[in-house]
CSV table of C-alpha atoms and ligand atoms in Angstrom, one decimal:
chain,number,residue,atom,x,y,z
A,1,UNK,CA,0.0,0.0,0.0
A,2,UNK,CA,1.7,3.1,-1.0
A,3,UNK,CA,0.8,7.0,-0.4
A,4,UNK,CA,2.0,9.4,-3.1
A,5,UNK,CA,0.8,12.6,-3.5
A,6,UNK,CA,2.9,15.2,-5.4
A,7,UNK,CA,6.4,14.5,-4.4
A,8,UNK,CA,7.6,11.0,-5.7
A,9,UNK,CA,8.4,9.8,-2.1
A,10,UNK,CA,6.9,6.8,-1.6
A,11,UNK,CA,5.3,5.9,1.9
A,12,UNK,CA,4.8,2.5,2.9
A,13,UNK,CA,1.8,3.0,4.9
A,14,UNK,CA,1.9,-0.5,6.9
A,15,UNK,CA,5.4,0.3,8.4
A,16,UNK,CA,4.5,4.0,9.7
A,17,UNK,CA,6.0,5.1,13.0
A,18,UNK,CA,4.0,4.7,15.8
A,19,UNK,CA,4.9,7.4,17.5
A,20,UNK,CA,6.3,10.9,16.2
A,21,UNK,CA,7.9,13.2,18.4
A,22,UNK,CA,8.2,16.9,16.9
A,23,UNK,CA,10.2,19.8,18.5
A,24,UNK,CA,8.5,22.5,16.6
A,25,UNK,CA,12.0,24.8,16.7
A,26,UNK,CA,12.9,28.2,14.8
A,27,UNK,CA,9.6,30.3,15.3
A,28,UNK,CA,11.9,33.2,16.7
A,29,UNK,CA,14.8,33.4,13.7
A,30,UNK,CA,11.8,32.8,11.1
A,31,UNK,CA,10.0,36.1,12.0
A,32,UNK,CA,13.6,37.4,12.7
A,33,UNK,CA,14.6,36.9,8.6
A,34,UNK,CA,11.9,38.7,8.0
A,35,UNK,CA,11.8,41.9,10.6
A,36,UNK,CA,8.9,40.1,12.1
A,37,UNK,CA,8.3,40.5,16.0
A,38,UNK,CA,9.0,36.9,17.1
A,39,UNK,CA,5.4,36.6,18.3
A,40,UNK,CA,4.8,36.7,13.9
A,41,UNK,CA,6.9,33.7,14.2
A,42,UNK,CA,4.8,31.6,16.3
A,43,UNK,CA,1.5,32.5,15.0
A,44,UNK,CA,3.2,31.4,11.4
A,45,UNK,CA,3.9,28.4,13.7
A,46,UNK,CA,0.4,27.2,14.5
A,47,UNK,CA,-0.1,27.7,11.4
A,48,UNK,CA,2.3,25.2,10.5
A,49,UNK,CA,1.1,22.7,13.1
A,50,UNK,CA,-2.5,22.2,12.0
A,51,UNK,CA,-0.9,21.5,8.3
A,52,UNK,CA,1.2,19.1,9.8
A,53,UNK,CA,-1.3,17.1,12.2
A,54,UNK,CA,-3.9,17.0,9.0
A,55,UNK,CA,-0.9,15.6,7.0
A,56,UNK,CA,0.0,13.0,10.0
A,57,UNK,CA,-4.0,11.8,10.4
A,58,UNK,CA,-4.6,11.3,6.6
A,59,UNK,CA,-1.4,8.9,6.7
A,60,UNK,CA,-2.9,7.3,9.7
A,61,UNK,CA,-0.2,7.9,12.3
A,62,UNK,CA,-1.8,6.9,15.9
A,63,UNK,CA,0.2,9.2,17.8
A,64,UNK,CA,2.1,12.5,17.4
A,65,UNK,CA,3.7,14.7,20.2
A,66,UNK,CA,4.3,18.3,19.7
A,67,UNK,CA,6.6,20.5,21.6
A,68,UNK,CA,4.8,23.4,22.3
A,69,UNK,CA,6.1,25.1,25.7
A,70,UNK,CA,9.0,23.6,27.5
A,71,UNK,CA,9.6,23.8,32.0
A,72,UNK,CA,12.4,25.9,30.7
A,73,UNK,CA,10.7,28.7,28.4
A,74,UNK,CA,9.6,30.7,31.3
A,75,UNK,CA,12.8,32.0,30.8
A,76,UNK,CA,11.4,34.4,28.1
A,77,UNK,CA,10.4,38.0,28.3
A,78,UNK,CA,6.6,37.7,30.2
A,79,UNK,CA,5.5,39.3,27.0
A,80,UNK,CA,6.7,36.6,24.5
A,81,UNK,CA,5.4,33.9,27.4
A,82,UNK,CA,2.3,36.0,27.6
A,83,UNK,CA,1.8,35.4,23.6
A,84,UNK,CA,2.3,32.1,23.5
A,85,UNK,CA,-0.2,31.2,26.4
A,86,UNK,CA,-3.0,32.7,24.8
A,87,UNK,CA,-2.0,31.4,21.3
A,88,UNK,CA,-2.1,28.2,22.7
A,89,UNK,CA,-5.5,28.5,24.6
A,90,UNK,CA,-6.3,29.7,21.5
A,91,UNK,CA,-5.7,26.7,19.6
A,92,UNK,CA,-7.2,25.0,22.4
A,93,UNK,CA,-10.6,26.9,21.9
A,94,UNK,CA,-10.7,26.7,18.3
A,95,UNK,CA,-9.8,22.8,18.0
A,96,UNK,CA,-13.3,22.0,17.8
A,97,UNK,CA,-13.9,24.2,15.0
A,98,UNK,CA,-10.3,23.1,13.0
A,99,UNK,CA,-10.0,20.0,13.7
A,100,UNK,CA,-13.8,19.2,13.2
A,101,UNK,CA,-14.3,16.1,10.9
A,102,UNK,CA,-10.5,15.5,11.7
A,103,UNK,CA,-11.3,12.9,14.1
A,104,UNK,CA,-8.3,14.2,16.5
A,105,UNK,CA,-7.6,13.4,19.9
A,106,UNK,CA,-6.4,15.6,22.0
A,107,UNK,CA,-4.1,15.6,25.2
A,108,UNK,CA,-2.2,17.9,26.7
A,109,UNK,CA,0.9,16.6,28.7
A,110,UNK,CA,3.4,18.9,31.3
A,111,UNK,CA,2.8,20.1,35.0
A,112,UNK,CA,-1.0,22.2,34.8
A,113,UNK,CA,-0.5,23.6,38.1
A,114,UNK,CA,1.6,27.0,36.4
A,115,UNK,CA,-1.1,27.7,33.8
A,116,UNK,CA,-3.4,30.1,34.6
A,117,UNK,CA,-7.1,28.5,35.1
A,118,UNK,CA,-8.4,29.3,32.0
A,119,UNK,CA,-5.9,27.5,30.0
A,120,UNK,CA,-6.3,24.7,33.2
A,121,UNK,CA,-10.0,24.8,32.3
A,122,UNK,CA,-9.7,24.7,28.5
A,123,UNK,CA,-7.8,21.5,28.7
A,124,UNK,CA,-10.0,19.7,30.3
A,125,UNK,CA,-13.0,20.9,27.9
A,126,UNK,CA,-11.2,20.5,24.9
A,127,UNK,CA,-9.6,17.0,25.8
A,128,UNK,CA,-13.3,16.4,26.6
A,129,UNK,CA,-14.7,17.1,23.9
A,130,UNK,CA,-12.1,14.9,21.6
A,131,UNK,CA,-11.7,12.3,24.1
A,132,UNK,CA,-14.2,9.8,21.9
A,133,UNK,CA,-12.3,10.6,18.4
A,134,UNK,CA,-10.7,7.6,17.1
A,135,UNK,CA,-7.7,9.3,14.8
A,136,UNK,CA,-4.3,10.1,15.7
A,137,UNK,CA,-3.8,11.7,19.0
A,138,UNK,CA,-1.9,14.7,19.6
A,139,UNK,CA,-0.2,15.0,22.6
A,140,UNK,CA,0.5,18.9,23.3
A,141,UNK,CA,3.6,19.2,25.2
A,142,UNK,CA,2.7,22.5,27.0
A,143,UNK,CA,4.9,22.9,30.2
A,144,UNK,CA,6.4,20.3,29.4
A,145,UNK,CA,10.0,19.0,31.1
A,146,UNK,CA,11.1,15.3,30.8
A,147,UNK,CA,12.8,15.6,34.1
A,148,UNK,CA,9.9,17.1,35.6
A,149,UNK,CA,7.7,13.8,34.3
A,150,UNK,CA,10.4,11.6,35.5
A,151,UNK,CA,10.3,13.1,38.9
A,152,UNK,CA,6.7,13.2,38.6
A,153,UNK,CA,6.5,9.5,37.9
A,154,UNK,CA,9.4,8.7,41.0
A,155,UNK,CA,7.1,10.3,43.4
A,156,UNK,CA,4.1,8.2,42.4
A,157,UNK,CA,5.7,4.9,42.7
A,158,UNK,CA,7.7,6.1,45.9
A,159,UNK,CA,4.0,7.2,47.6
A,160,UNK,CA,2.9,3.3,46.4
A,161,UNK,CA,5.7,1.9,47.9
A,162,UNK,CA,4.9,4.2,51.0
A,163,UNK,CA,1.5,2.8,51.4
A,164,UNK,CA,2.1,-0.6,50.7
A,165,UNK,CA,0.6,-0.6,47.6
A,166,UNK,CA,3.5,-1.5,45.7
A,167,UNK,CA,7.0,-3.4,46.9
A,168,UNK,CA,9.9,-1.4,45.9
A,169,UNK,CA,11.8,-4.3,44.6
A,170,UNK,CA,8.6,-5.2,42.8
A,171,UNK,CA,8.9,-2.1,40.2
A,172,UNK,CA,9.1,-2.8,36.6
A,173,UNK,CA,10.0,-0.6,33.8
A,174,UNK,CA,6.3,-1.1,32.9
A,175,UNK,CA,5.1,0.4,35.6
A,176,UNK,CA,7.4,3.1,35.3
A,177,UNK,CA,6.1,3.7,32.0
A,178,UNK,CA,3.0,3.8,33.6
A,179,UNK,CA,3.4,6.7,35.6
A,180,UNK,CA,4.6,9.0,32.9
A,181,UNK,CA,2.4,11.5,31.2
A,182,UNK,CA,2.4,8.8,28.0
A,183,UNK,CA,1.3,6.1,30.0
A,184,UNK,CA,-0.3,3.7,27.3
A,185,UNK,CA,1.2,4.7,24.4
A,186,UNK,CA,3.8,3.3,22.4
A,187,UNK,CA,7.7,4.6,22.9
A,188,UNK,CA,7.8,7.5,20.0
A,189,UNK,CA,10.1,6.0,17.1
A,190,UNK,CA,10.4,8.9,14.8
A,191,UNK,CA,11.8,12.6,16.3
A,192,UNK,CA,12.1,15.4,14.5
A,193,UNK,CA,13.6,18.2,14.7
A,194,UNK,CA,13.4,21.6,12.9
A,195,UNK,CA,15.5,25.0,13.0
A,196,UNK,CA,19.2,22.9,12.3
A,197,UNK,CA,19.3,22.7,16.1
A,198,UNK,CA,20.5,18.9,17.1
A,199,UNK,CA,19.4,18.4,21.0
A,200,UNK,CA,16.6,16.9,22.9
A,201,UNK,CA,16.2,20.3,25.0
A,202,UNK,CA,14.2,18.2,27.8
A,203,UNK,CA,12.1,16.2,25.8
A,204,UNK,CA,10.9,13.0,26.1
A,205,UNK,CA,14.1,11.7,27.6
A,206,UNK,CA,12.8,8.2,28.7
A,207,UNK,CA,10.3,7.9,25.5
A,208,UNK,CA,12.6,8.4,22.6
A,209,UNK,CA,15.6,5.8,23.8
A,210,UNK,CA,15.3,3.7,20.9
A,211,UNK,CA,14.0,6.9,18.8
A,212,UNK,CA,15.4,7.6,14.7
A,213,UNK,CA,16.4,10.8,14.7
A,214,UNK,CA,15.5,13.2,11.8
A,215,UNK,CA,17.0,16.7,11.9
A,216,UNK,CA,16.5,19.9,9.3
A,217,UNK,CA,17.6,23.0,8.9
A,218,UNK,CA,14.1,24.3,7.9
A,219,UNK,CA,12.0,26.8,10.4
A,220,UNK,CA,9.4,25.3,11.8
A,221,UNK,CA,7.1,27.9,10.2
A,222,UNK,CA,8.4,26.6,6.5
A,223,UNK,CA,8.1,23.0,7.6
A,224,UNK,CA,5.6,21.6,5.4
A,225,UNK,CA,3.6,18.4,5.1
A,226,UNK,CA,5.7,17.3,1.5
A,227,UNK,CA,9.1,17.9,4.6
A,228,UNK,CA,7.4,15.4,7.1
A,229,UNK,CA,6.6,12.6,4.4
A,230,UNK,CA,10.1,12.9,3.9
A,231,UNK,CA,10.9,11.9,7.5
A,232,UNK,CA,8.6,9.6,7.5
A,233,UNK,CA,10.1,7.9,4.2
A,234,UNK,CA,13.7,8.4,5.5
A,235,UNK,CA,12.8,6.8,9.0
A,236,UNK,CA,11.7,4.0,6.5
A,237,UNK,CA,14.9,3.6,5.3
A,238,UNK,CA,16.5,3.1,8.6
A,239,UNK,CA,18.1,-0.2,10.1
A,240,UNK,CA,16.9,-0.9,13.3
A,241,UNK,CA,18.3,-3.1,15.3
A,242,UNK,CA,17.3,-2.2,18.9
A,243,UNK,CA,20.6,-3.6,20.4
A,244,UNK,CA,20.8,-6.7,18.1
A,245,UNK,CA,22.4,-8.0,15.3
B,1,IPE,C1,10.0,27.3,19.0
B,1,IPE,O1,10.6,28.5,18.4
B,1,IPE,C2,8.8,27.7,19.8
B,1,IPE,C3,8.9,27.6,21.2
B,1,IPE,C4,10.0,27.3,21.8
B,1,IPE,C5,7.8,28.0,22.0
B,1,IPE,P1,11.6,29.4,19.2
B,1,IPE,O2,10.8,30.5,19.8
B,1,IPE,O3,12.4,28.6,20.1
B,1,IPE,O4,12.4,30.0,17.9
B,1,IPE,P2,14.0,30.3,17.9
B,1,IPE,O5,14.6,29.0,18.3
B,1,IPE,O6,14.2,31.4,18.9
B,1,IPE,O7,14.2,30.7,16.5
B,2,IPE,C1,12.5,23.6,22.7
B,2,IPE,O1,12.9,24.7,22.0
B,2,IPE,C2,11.1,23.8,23.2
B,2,IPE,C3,10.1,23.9,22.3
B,2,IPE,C4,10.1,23.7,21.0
B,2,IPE,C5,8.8,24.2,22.8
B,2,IPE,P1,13.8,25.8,22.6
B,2,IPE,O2,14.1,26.8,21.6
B,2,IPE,O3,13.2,26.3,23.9
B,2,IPE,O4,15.2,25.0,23.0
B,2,IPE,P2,16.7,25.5,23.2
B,2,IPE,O5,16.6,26.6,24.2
B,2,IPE,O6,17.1,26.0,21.9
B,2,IPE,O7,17.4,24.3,23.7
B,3,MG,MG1,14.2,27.7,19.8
């Protein structure tokens, strides 16, 4: 079964990723090139994300994580945070309306407690309201640190052990797993990242271990969907071998 669709890359559609990973990356030197306020850049970014997620769904990719606001990017002047908050509530807000008919699920992974409660409240309506859709599902990384879920995750299974609920010499890497903000899904296979940048900037640490890595120079906001069939075709041509021979 093969996808074409303009470009001649060919996509085997039986041996997708199960699980793509995407730091969206260069919103800042995007509007920069062009004397933009970097706040142009990340609305050009959205922009670029809802392309991308259509693109990802119509292949039939189950899962997709996007990097949207990392434990780290409160480092930014409060008006760039500021910008970013409410263009991802309102992305939230308008998800019904642009992703209708898309069939999208949608989570929203990273530590709630910082957001204001608005945004606390529009996750909850807006995963809600896409919890029953059956398509890919977007996880939106949005205070998001690894080592913040990690912790997370060692404090559950430490208050288990506590309580007698679990034995510590009992715990698996399953359960681990478990008590991550992925628990469920499968490991992500495929990560990309955009903006020529080549680090994992606190994401995902435990989910990507055995991850392919797929790295361009492109800003995210010129990342289109013809640049992510060519991940996915290049992760095709990968050789796996997940410590064997
Ligand atoms: C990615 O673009 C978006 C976020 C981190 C929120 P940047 O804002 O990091 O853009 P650059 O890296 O400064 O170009
Ligand atoms: C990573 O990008 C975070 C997101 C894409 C949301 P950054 O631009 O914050 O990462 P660094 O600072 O270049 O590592
Ligand atoms: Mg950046």
């Amino acid at each position: 079964m093969l996808f074409k669709r303009k470009t001649k890359r060919e996509i085997d559609l039986t041996r997708l990723p199960n699980h793509v990973g995407v730091i969206m990356d260069g919103n800042g030197r995007w509007a920069k090139r062009r004397g933009l306020p970097r706040s142009a850049g990340h609305s050009a970014g959205a922009e670029s994300l809802k392309k991308i997620i259509t693109e990802a769904n119509n292949m039939g990719i189950k899962y997709i994580t996007v990097y949207a606001f990392s434990t780290e990017n409160w480092k930014r002047p409060k008006e760039e945070v500021d910008y970013l908050m409410n263009l991802l509530l309102g992305y939230l807000q308008n998800a019904e309306r642009d992703l209708a008919g898309e069939n999208v699920q949608i989570r929203v992974i990273g530590s709630r407690a910082e957001l204001s409660e608005e945004i606390q409240e529009q996750i909850i309506k807006t995963e809600n309201f896409t919890s029953k859709n059956d398509g890919i599902v977007m996880n939106i990384a949005l205070n998001y640190g690894a080592r913040e879920e990690i912790v997370r995750a060692a404090k559950k299974l430490a208050a288990d052990a506590q309580s007698g609920k679990t034995a510590p010499d009992t715990i698996t890497a399953e359960d681990f797993e478990n008590a991550l903000y992925t628990a469920g899904q499968p490991d992500v296979d495929l990560l990309i990242r955009t903006s020529g940048e080549q680090r994992l900037s606190n994401f995902m640490l435990w989910q990507v271990s055995y991850a392919e890595m797929w790295f361009t120079d492109k800003l995210w906001p010129d990342f289109t969907p013809a640049d992510f069939r060519q991940a996915i075709h290049d992760f095709q041509n990968r050789g796996r071998r997940f410590g064997g021979i």
